């Protein structure tokens, strides 16, 4: 089957991100397709490159990046939400005259059409929200 | 193409999730997907009349909801129990909104291939 | 005497605990999501506590309730909020 | 048949609405803050609905409840979560 | 110097506010302020035994709480009603925690010059 | 009297920030002292310089900056919370090898001792939390 995910929880809701990442890994291991994960609202903060997770634990961001690297999953942060939350690629950083891009490697910014496209082609659409502050 | 029900759960101005959900609903409609919207729990407050959130730095979500028919989005529903809890009457809602009891909400859900929650 | 600032929706599960902490002479300021109390059935329980009830006018307007505010609740601006903090030595923030 | 993913604390005011949406053949997956249901009195209402009850093992462990999980709730790992999504065509996310 | 009561309101791992509150309490104690802590509502779950949150990328808050006496922070209280709601028994809590009914919680509050909420 | 404020709400909770800022202005207009506002947890995100608020409305960040400019109020973001939330001054950006600082003008990073100091010297201590996502 083909899966599409929508992630709304901020990265501080580590349990929600772990649950979503675990599901993605299980789905891919089982041979399902999972071409794209779409992050919206506070979920886009997981793509903020300047956030430094505490201690030695890998952060949700690093887990998502590993998933993208190993399985080619496209990680799209909703552009509207992302800029409100301070997540800028180099184009947006230039447009809003900020000194540097803050979008973490492995993520791209994109419009809501990419969410629509993902769920329209999917057999399963799943939302991950809640948690935090 | 899949029929999609977007379930709204949040009060309008606590954060930005309510707005994100409405933007998503309008996007589904704009891309000509069969789209329905259910306002459940605190999200029925997004339907309240006369919202004037300029002094808290926001734009009226009710005004955005009122524009839904312009996107051919009129399959819009509200949770009867939540309306009662918050003291909202059917007359307060946009005319195109249908009020549903819990059983009818479940039937609505079961008529759609996908659900997204906000 | 304490000031209770209430940023909870009517029916929030923290409400019961908050109500149990109210005393005569306390003041309640509904703000943020709490402003929805100004026209909700849940207001009755707050009115029975003996605390005075207030709501921040900007949040009341955001809710569209400026003309529908229950008469038991007084709308206040920032100066009114300040006065409440002057009159009450401590604040319990419910959110 | 639907999968209900529940990231709500026991007693959350959205619980009542969630319970009213459960049907025979549905499955519930408690995760995140929902995992506290595995040993809370509020579990009884969920058990009466006829839905099967599950909890994500990592969240159960975070709560310290691995050894105290109610026998009516089955702990599942990510593969178990995946199986629930395979068996149920739609997901209602409660959070 | 003012006597300060820090009121914790959040479950341990929903976000980072629970941890921020504990860090603040330890800071008040470390700076030799007269400090008390009340775990209210969902925050009593921070006191639950055997928490093992490594698999969700967190450190045990119960372990942090267990260290409070090392900071001479032993005026630590828990809300009786919330403990019952979540199925926690007094025996589950650290030995230095005192369980309070609502009236005693208000007396505690009134004995302090400042309150901070988390 | 002397006031001290603790702000925990994320900037997306615009109502909470407006309430806090309004109270500060009223207190200062009335002749009270309000030397410092301390931001912790998600509250530190208000100091994230790369966040772009929507449309033409001034954001909570800009209101806080105006308060600091006009009244000399010190705006301190808890350093521990700030780095987790991606708010880095130039020292922290260098320490964690990020390309640019993201701390907005008018804010400083500082330890919890600055919160303790502020409330210990104050007649009134107020917490602003809640809201969002």
XYZ file of C-alpha atoms in Angstrom:
692
model
C 0.000 0.000 0.000
C 0.947 3.628 -0.249
C 1.135 5.834 2.862
C 1.047 9.614 3.354
C 1.813 11.323 6.671
C 0.932 14.736 8.068
C 2.973 15.781 11.130
C 1.721 18.707 13.227
C 3.455 18.143 16.565
C 6.413 20.345 17.532
C 9.746 18.549 17.923
C 9.510 18.965 21.705
C 6.774 16.325 21.489
C 9.491 13.715 21.005
C 7.116 10.806 21.666
C 4.850 11.810 18.776
C 7.799 12.123 16.395
C 9.233 8.784 17.522
C 5.851 7.139 16.927
C 5.620 8.635 13.434
C 9.201 7.727 12.528
C 8.744 4.197 13.864
C 5.637 3.760 11.764
C 7.465 4.998 8.654
C 10.318 2.557 9.208
C 7.912 -0.330 9.791
C 5.918 0.544 6.667
C 9.015 0.768 4.474
C 10.430 -2.451 5.932
C 7.142 -4.177 5.098
C 7.398 -3.078 1.486
C 4.831 -0.287 1.551
C 5.447 2.939 -0.353
C 5.872 6.132 1.691
C 7.117 8.761 -0.725
C 6.463 11.902 1.320
C 5.965 13.225 4.847
C 4.357 16.651 5.095
C 5.037 18.883 8.123
C 2.660 21.713 8.952
C 2.133 24.256 11.733
C 4.447 23.593 14.715
C 5.581 20.389 13.014
C 7.743 22.506 10.706
C 9.970 23.397 13.665
C 11.551 19.961 13.395
C 13.302 21.335 10.295
C 14.856 24.252 12.210
C 18.583 23.742 11.827
C 19.592 26.007 14.718
C 17.719 23.999 17.375
C 20.224 22.118 19.535
C 18.722 19.083 21.248
C 19.887 18.452 24.803
C 22.557 15.927 25.713
C 23.554 12.917 23.733
C 20.133 11.707 22.534
C 19.488 11.921 18.807
C 16.718 14.407 18.079
C 13.579 13.876 15.988
C 15.241 15.985 13.304
C 18.147 13.557 13.031
C 15.810 10.560 12.888
C 13.799 12.136 10.086
C 16.998 12.970 8.210
C 18.164 9.375 8.514
C 14.824 8.173 7.152
C 15.150 10.490 4.162
C 18.724 9.355 3.527
C 18.085 5.644 3.827
C 14.723 5.390 2.090
C 14.476 8.463 -0.120
C 11.425 9.756 1.730
C 10.733 13.372 0.770
C 10.372 15.635 3.846
C 8.283 18.701 2.996
C 7.744 21.541 5.449
C 4.689 23.652 4.614
C 6.173 26.920 3.420
C 3.522 29.099 5.056
C 3.943 27.497 8.467
C 7.701 27.254 8.144
C 8.366 30.946 7.627
C 6.137 31.818 10.602
C 8.164 29.422 12.700
C 11.522 30.734 11.559
C 12.384 27.908 9.172
C 13.785 29.540 6.026
C 15.524 28.077 3.007
C 18.021 30.299 1.210
C 15.340 31.791 -1.069
C 13.104 32.748 1.849
C 16.058 34.020 3.889
C 16.908 36.325 1.002
C 13.294 37.386 0.474
C 12.837 38.316 4.144
C 16.364 39.706 4.519
C 17.551 37.275 7.160
C 21.298 36.587 7.493
C 21.210 32.826 6.918
C 18.968 29.932 5.941
C 17.735 27.787 8.842
C 16.242 24.834 6.959
C 17.927 21.602 7.983
C 19.462 19.301 5.385
C 17.076 16.694 4.073
C 14.000 18.935 4.247
C 12.432 21.096 1.542
C 9.810 23.839 1.735
C 6.648 23.396 -0.292
C 3.015 24.369 -0.649
C -0.123 22.615 0.550
C -0.572 21.168 -2.930
C 2.125 18.674 -2.018
C -0.002 17.456 0.893
C -3.061 17.158 -1.321
C -1.056 15.277 -3.940
C 0.374 12.898 -1.345
C -2.935 11.913 0.253
C -4.789 11.778 -3.085
C -2.361 9.103 -4.254
C -2.280 7.233 -0.925
C -4.200 4.280 0.468
C -3.577 5.449 4.006
C -3.364 9.028 5.330
C -2.207 9.473 8.926
C -2.015 12.572 11.130
C 0.442 12.976 14.006
C -0.326 15.848 16.351
C -0.472 16.884 19.963
C 1.997 17.365 22.748
C 3.893 20.438 23.964
C 4.496 22.945 25.420
C -8.466 11.323 -6.012
C -9.824 10.414 -2.621
C -12.694 11.852 -0.644
C -11.139 13.594 2.346
C -12.659 14.712 5.637
C -10.679 17.357 7.509
C -11.524 17.340 11.207
C -10.874 20.592 13.052
C -10.326 20.292 16.819
C -8.801 23.556 18.030
C -10.203 26.857 19.290
C -9.454 29.664 16.840
C -6.682 31.709 18.460
C -4.868 29.553 21.031
C -2.169 28.980 18.454
C -1.891 28.648 14.701
C -3.153 25.092 14.220
C -6.753 26.187 13.654
C -5.612 28.433 10.835
C -3.371 25.724 9.390
C -6.345 23.374 9.263
C -8.538 25.882 7.439
C -5.765 26.612 4.943
C -5.455 22.878 4.292
C -9.212 22.523 3.764
C -9.212 25.369 1.257
C -6.253 23.784 -0.525
C -8.044 20.439 -0.870
C -11.063 22.235 -2.285
C -8.951 24.401 -4.586
C -7.320 21.263 -5.993
C -10.818 19.921 -6.751
C -10.714 17.079 -4.238
C -14.013 15.844 -2.783
C -13.631 17.641 0.537
C -15.658 17.843 3.748
C -14.893 19.692 6.971
C -16.056 18.776 10.481
C -15.682 21.286 13.305
C -15.450 19.164 16.469
C -14.888 20.013 20.124
C -13.351 23.464 20.731
C -13.091 24.021 16.963
C -16.790 24.925 16.848
C -15.638 28.224 18.369
C -14.065 29.016 14.986
C -17.663 29.337 13.766
C -18.670 31.963 16.335
C -19.986 35.247 14.931
C -18.513 38.746 15.200
C -14.925 37.672 15.955
C -12.655 40.734 16.088
C -9.159 39.464 16.845
C -7.206 42.450 15.485
C -6.238 43.538 19.018
C -4.572 40.178 19.612
C -2.735 40.368 16.307
C -4.862 37.903 14.355
C -7.264 37.761 11.445
C -10.840 36.505 11.853
C -11.134 32.789 11.158
C -14.897 33.150 10.852
C -14.293 35.423 7.885
C -12.075 32.756 6.305
C -14.755 30.117 6.940
C -17.391 32.365 5.377
C -15.348 32.252 2.158
C -15.538 28.442 1.896
C -18.453 28.400 -0.581
C -16.311 30.470 -2.960
C -14.083 27.394 -3.149
C -17.156 25.170 -3.664
C -16.593 23.911 -0.152
C -20.048 23.573 1.402
C -19.893 20.099 2.950
C -19.190 21.688 6.318
C -20.382 20.212 9.607
C -20.369 21.080 13.304
C -20.531 18.952 16.447
C -23.855 19.508 18.238
C -22.542 18.657 21.701
C -19.702 21.136 21.479
C -22.012 23.926 20.311
C -24.122 23.386 23.422
C -21.106 23.328 25.713
C -19.938 26.705 24.476
C -23.345 28.332 24.305
C -23.476 28.640 20.515
C -26.820 28.447 18.685
C -27.407 27.189 15.153
C -28.328 30.762 14.167
C -24.793 31.878 15.070
C -23.245 29.650 12.403
C -22.708 30.251 8.687
C -25.825 29.140 6.789
C -23.999 26.374 4.919
C -22.947 24.556 8.131
C -24.897 21.427 9.118
C -25.078 20.443 12.790
C -24.505 16.723 13.492
C -25.021 14.506 16.526
C -22.319 11.902 17.380
C -23.889 9.096 15.301
C -24.155 11.324 12.228
C -20.538 12.397 12.716
C -19.478 8.776 12.565
C -21.521 8.201 9.425
C -19.833 11.235 7.894
C -16.430 9.831 8.770
C -17.279 6.440 7.291
C -18.301 8.033 3.962
C -14.739 9.334 3.411
C -11.651 7.490 2.285
C -9.225 9.731 4.199
C -9.357 11.686 7.437
C -6.946 14.419 8.464
C -7.062 15.989 11.931
C -6.063 19.496 13.015
C -6.371 37.079 48.440
C -5.168 35.850 45.099
C -5.621 36.688 41.445
C -6.401 33.680 39.272
C -5.584 34.215 35.610
C -7.560 31.644 33.637
C -6.414 30.716 30.128
C -8.549 27.547 29.963
C -11.459 26.748 27.665
C -14.848 26.174 29.309
C -14.943 22.498 30.232
C -11.159 22.068 30.377
C -10.340 19.263 32.787
C -8.270 21.644 34.945
C -11.390 23.666 35.712
C -12.491 21.548 38.656
C -9.149 21.964 40.420
C -9.189 25.698 39.746
C -12.676 26.137 41.171
C -11.623 24.300 44.329
C -8.884 26.897 44.895
C -11.126 30.000 44.755
C -11.918 31.934 47.941
C -13.987 34.987 48.873
C -11.928 38.041 48.029
C -10.140 36.352 45.150
C -10.396 37.729 41.639
C -10.572 35.751 38.401
C -9.286 37.180 35.127
C -10.363 35.192 32.083
C -7.962 35.787 29.216
C -6.870 34.062 26.018
C -9.026 30.954 25.540
C -10.548 31.667 28.939
C -12.455 34.589 27.435
C -14.948 32.113 25.957
C -16.288 31.738 29.503
C -17.950 35.152 29.166
C -20.916 33.595 27.343
C -20.645 29.877 28.155
C -22.879 27.786 30.426
C -19.742 26.803 32.401
C -19.594 30.349 33.787
C -22.203 29.518 36.430
C -19.786 27.410 38.459
C -17.313 30.307 38.571
C -20.001 32.789 39.582
C -20.965 30.623 42.567
C -17.479 30.800 44.126
C -17.657 34.319 45.558
C -14.650 35.465 43.540
C -15.043 38.554 41.349
C -14.969 37.776 37.620
C -13.152 39.772 34.949
C -12.241 39.271 31.303
C -9.600 40.948 29.185
C -11.443 43.154 26.675
C -9.134 42.361 23.726
C -9.751 38.620 24.142
C -13.473 39.164 24.587
C -13.527 41.031 21.266
C -11.514 38.281 19.563
C -14.234 35.839 20.628
C -16.922 38.117 19.203
C -18.463 38.427 22.665
C -18.129 42.152 23.361
C -21.889 42.567 23.087
C -22.727 39.217 24.677
C -20.651 39.307 27.845
C -22.459 37.896 30.880
C -23.289 40.726 33.340
C -21.494 38.848 36.119
C -18.192 39.377 34.265
C -16.476 42.768 34.049
C -14.438 43.546 30.940
C -11.090 45.171 31.754
C -8.273 46.671 29.726
C -4.573 46.478 30.615
C -4.976 49.161 33.289
C -7.728 47.092 34.856
C -5.521 44.002 34.732
C -2.782 46.013 36.443
C -5.195 47.091 39.172
C -6.017 43.436 39.846
C -2.322 42.657 40.274
C -1.939 45.614 42.622
C -4.858 44.470 44.765
C -3.832 40.813 44.992
C -0.425 39.820 46.310
C -0.152 36.537 44.411
C -1.207 35.193 41.043
C -2.187 31.627 40.267
C -1.920 31.129 36.515
C -4.170 28.384 35.121
C -3.236 27.344 31.576
C -13.680 0.244 10.844
C -11.377 2.954 12.048
C -8.181 3.265 14.015
C -8.343 5.869 16.769
C -4.934 7.143 17.830
C -5.340 8.713 21.271
C -2.772 11.217 22.514
C -4.983 12.537 25.323
C -4.442 12.330 29.072
C -7.004 10.359 31.066
C -9.768 12.812 31.928
C -9.054 15.164 29.019
C -12.247 16.950 28.053
C -12.055 15.542 24.505
C -12.445 12.020 25.900
C -16.213 12.055 25.946
C -16.438 12.975 22.263
C -13.872 10.317 21.385
C -15.743 7.592 23.266
C -18.934 8.518 21.415
C -17.186 7.835 18.090
C -16.015 4.279 18.887
C -17.677 1.291 17.225
C -17.338 -2.493 17.337
C -14.406 -3.438 15.132
C -12.564 -0.190 15.764
C -9.125 -0.195 17.326
C -7.700 2.304 19.801
C -3.981 3.021 19.995
C -2.984 4.976 23.087
C 0.296 6.801 22.496
C 2.169 9.794 23.867
C 0.242 11.166 26.847
C -2.485 8.642 26.042
C -0.245 5.864 27.345
C -1.129 6.877 30.913
C -4.516 5.244 30.243
C -2.858 1.830 30.585
C -3.113 1.999 34.398
C -5.710 4.745 35.004
C -9.276 4.357 36.291
C -10.477 6.165 33.148
C -9.594 3.065 31.104
C -12.866 1.379 32.085
C -14.918 3.649 29.828
C -12.720 2.733 26.846
C -12.942 -0.978 27.611
C -16.731 -0.841 27.563
C -16.887 0.406 23.949
C -16.146 -2.878 22.152
C -13.052 -1.429 20.457
C -9.766 -3.297 20.866
C -7.226 -1.398 22.991
C -3.522 -1.028 22.274
C -0.671 1.071 23.611
C 2.671 1.953 22.049
C 5.333 0.116 24.059
C 7.866 2.978 24.042
C 5.323 5.362 25.561
C 4.209 2.739 28.074
C 7.832 2.405 29.213
C 8.235 6.191 29.435
C 5.284 6.214 31.836
C 6.887 3.481 33.946
C 3.914 1.237 33.261
C 5.505 -1.661 31.373
C 4.872 -3.968 34.334
C 1.552 -2.402 35.306
C -0.309 -2.381 32.001
C -3.963 -3.308 32.326
C -4.594 -6.766 30.770
C -7.306 -5.267 28.545
C -4.620 -3.239 26.722
C -2.110 -4.844 24.347
C 1.344 -3.273 24.097
C 2.542 -2.965 20.495
C 5.758 -1.886 18.813
C 6.005 -0.019 15.501
C 5.251 -3.183 13.543
C 2.111 -3.638 15.613
C 1.144 -0.022 14.952
C 1.662 -0.624 11.227
C -0.566 -3.696 11.362
C -3.341 -1.583 12.903
C -3.044 0.907 10.034
C -3.169 -1.950 7.519
C -6.324 -3.397 9.089
C -8.214 -0.089 9.388
C -8.817 2.084 6.351
C -9.047 5.400 8.207
C -7.429 6.981 11.251
C -9.045 9.435 13.603
C -6.289 11.235 15.518
C -7.329 12.538 18.941
C -4.862 15.039 20.402
C 14.489 37.075 49.330
C 10.923 35.903 48.931
C 9.343 32.560 49.668
C 8.382 31.057 46.340
C 5.963 28.274 45.452
C 6.500 26.698 42.039
C 3.341 25.007 40.792
C 3.852 22.257 38.231
C 0.893 21.538 35.958
C 2.162 19.464 33.040
C 2.560 15.738 32.385
C 6.234 14.826 32.112
C 6.872 14.236 28.403
C 4.180 16.020 26.376
C 6.655 18.813 25.779
C 9.510 20.452 27.611
C 7.577 22.666 30.040
C 7.614 20.039 32.790
C 11.387 19.870 32.598
C 11.681 23.668 32.493
C 9.653 23.885 35.692
C 11.832 21.376 37.516
C 14.980 23.161 36.374
C 13.544 26.406 37.726
C 12.695 24.801 41.077
C 16.231 23.458 41.414
C 17.609 26.901 40.544
C 15.532 28.590 43.252
C 16.773 26.027 45.758
C 20.379 26.304 44.570
C 20.225 30.070 45.063
C 19.104 29.434 48.676
C 15.615 30.835 48.231
C 12.843 29.493 50.482
C 11.312 27.204 47.868
C 8.330 24.857 47.734
C 7.012 22.783 44.854
C 3.423 21.660 44.252
C 2.662 19.002 41.651
C -0.908 19.701 40.552
C -3.161 18.133 37.931
C -1.320 16.138 35.247
C 2.025 17.109 36.801
C 1.570 14.428 39.477
C 2.496 12.023 36.666
C 6.033 13.419 36.916
C 6.170 11.607 40.272
C 5.281 8.176 38.845
C 7.811 5.414 39.517
C 9.933 3.455 37.025
C 9.760 5.988 34.173
C 11.985 4.843 31.290
C 11.680 7.480 28.573
C 14.953 6.709 26.743
C 13.052 5.222 23.801
C 11.200 8.516 23.303
C 14.442 10.493 23.523
C 14.016 11.878 27.018
C 15.545 11.635 30.466
C 13.521 10.491 33.479
C 11.944 13.418 35.326
C 11.317 11.176 38.334
C 15.079 10.767 38.633
C 15.490 14.550 38.597
C 12.796 14.892 41.260
C 14.496 12.239 43.381
C 17.534 14.528 43.481
C 15.611 17.433 45.043
C 16.706 16.692 48.635
C 20.337 17.055 47.513
C 19.402 20.717 46.874
C 17.740 20.907 50.319
C 14.454 21.007 48.466
C 12.068 18.849 50.469
C 8.991 21.074 50.724
C 7.405 19.112 47.899
C 3.675 18.487 47.635
C 1.241 16.596 45.424
C -2.440 17.092 44.630
C -4.499 14.237 46.143
C -7.317 14.441 43.603
C -4.975 14.181 40.640
C -3.188 11.172 42.128
C -6.527 9.377 42.376
C -7.512 10.320 38.836
C -4.359 8.788 37.408
C -4.295 5.720 39.644
C -1.167 6.693 41.597
C -0.796 5.607 45.233
C 1.137 7.430 47.954
C 3.581 4.521 47.992
C 4.503 5.287 44.368
C 5.828 8.748 45.281
C 9.228 9.833 46.576
C 9.225 9.605 50.393
C 9.692 13.369 50.827
C 6.477 14.252 48.958
C 3.449 15.251 51.042
C -0.043 14.678 49.616
C -2.467 17.605 50.042
C -6.212 18.008 49.646
C -7.547 21.194 47.954
C -7.897 23.188 51.180
C -4.338 22.363 52.225
C -3.106 23.354 48.758
C -4.657 26.775 49.221
C -3.081 27.133 52.667
C 0.251 26.235 51.097
C -0.239 28.896 48.428
C -1.162 31.527 51.012
C 2.031 30.863 53.001
C 4.183 31.990 50.048
C 4.954 35.486 48.797
C 5.354 34.459 45.160
C 3.835 31.798 42.933
C 5.196 30.678 39.591
C 3.299 28.253 37.359
C 4.666 25.745 34.827
C 5.956 48.376 43.369
C 8.394 46.174 41.529
C 7.202 43.563 39.037
C 8.860 40.460 37.565
C 7.406 38.457 34.671
C 7.917 34.884 33.491
C 6.670 34.186 29.944
C 6.250 30.539 28.865
C 3.801 30.818 25.961
C 5.091 30.421 22.396
C 4.746 33.489 20.164
C 1.929 31.776 18.251
C -0.125 32.383 21.420
C -0.401 36.007 20.400
C -3.180 36.731 22.919
C -1.001 35.696 25.845
C 1.877 37.855 24.649
C -0.428 40.827 24.067
C -1.820 40.442 27.596
C 1.679 40.340 29.069
C 2.918 43.303 27.031
C -0.204 45.312 27.890
C 0.343 44.646 31.566
C 3.978 45.737 31.318
C 3.020 48.985 29.620
C 0.308 49.692 32.174
C 2.670 48.969 35.074
C 5.388 51.228 33.699
C 2.890 53.999 32.910
C 1.674 53.781 36.511
C 5.194 54.294 37.819
C 5.941 50.733 38.853
C 9.381 49.215 38.268
C 9.639 46.330 35.808
C 13.320 45.807 35.181
C 13.255 42.362 33.589
C 11.052 39.892 31.705
C 12.268 36.291 31.691
C 11.306 33.948 28.837
C 11.535 30.199 29.325
C 10.594 27.023 27.439
C 8.528 27.804 24.303
C 8.455 31.460 25.373
C 12.029 31.791 24.149
C 10.818 31.329 20.563
C 9.605 34.920 20.607
C 13.291 35.871 20.377
C 13.829 33.850 17.173
C 14.900 36.403 14.615
C 14.144 34.250 11.566
C 10.422 33.863 12.338
C 8.393 35.962 9.884
C 4.943 36.899 11.198
C 2.137 36.814 8.659
C 0.829 39.906 6.922
C 1.028 43.414 8.175
C 0.311 42.869 11.884
C 3.175 43.631 14.265
C 4.324 40.443 15.983
C 4.785 39.827 19.714
C 8.532 40.031 19.093
C 8.240 43.569 17.764
C 6.052 44.622 20.692
C 8.563 43.265 23.198
C 11.393 45.000 21.366
C 9.522 48.300 21.512
C 8.989 47.849 25.250
C 12.703 47.256 25.761
C 13.602 50.296 23.664
C 11.155 52.694 25.260
C 11.419 51.618 28.882
C 14.770 49.868 29.188
C 13.159 46.577 30.177
C 15.696 43.755 30.009
C 14.418 40.795 27.941
C 16.169 37.592 28.990
C 15.649 34.281 27.186
C 16.594 31.285 29.320
C 19.726 29.995 27.664
C 18.900 26.317 28.172
C 15.442 26.632 26.623
C 16.634 28.993 23.907
C 19.250 26.700 22.402
C 16.748 23.798 22.337
C 14.349 26.047 20.466
C 16.933 27.267 17.962
C 17.516 30.728 19.462
C 21.284 31.278 19.447
C 23.349 34.359 20.127
C 26.684 34.631 18.342
C 28.534 32.794 21.139
C 26.130 29.857 21.061
C 26.060 29.814 17.259
C 29.842 29.486 17.295
C 29.801 26.855 20.059
C 27.295 24.671 18.217
C 28.767 25.416 14.776
C 25.696 27.044 13.287
C 26.103 29.503 10.406
C 24.486 32.547 12.034
C 23.041 33.845 15.263
C 19.228 33.841 15.457
C 18.675 35.924 18.605
C 16.570 38.975 17.840
C 17.796 42.448 18.750
C 16.722 43.595 22.192
C 16.922 40.115 23.760
C 19.796 38.506 25.672
C 20.396 34.908 26.699
C 20.865 34.202 30.406
C 20.654 31.579 33.119
C 17.854 30.797 35.557
C 19.676 32.830 38.205
C 18.351 35.919 36.444
C 14.785 34.693 37.014
C 15.523 33.981 40.681
C 17.111 37.399 41.096
C 14.165 39.148 39.417
C 11.443 37.553 41.527
C 13.465 37.755 44.762
C 13.607 41.541 44.348
C 9.979 41.897 43.207
C 6.721 42.638 44.986
C 4.762 40.895 42.260
C 5.727 37.837 40.214
C 3.478 36.911 37.285
C 3.487 33.899 34.954
C 2.138 33.985 31.392
C 1.652 30.566 29.833
C -0.670 28.471 27.728
C -1.866 28.517 24.182
C -0.625 26.777 21.037
C -0.233 24.737 18.937
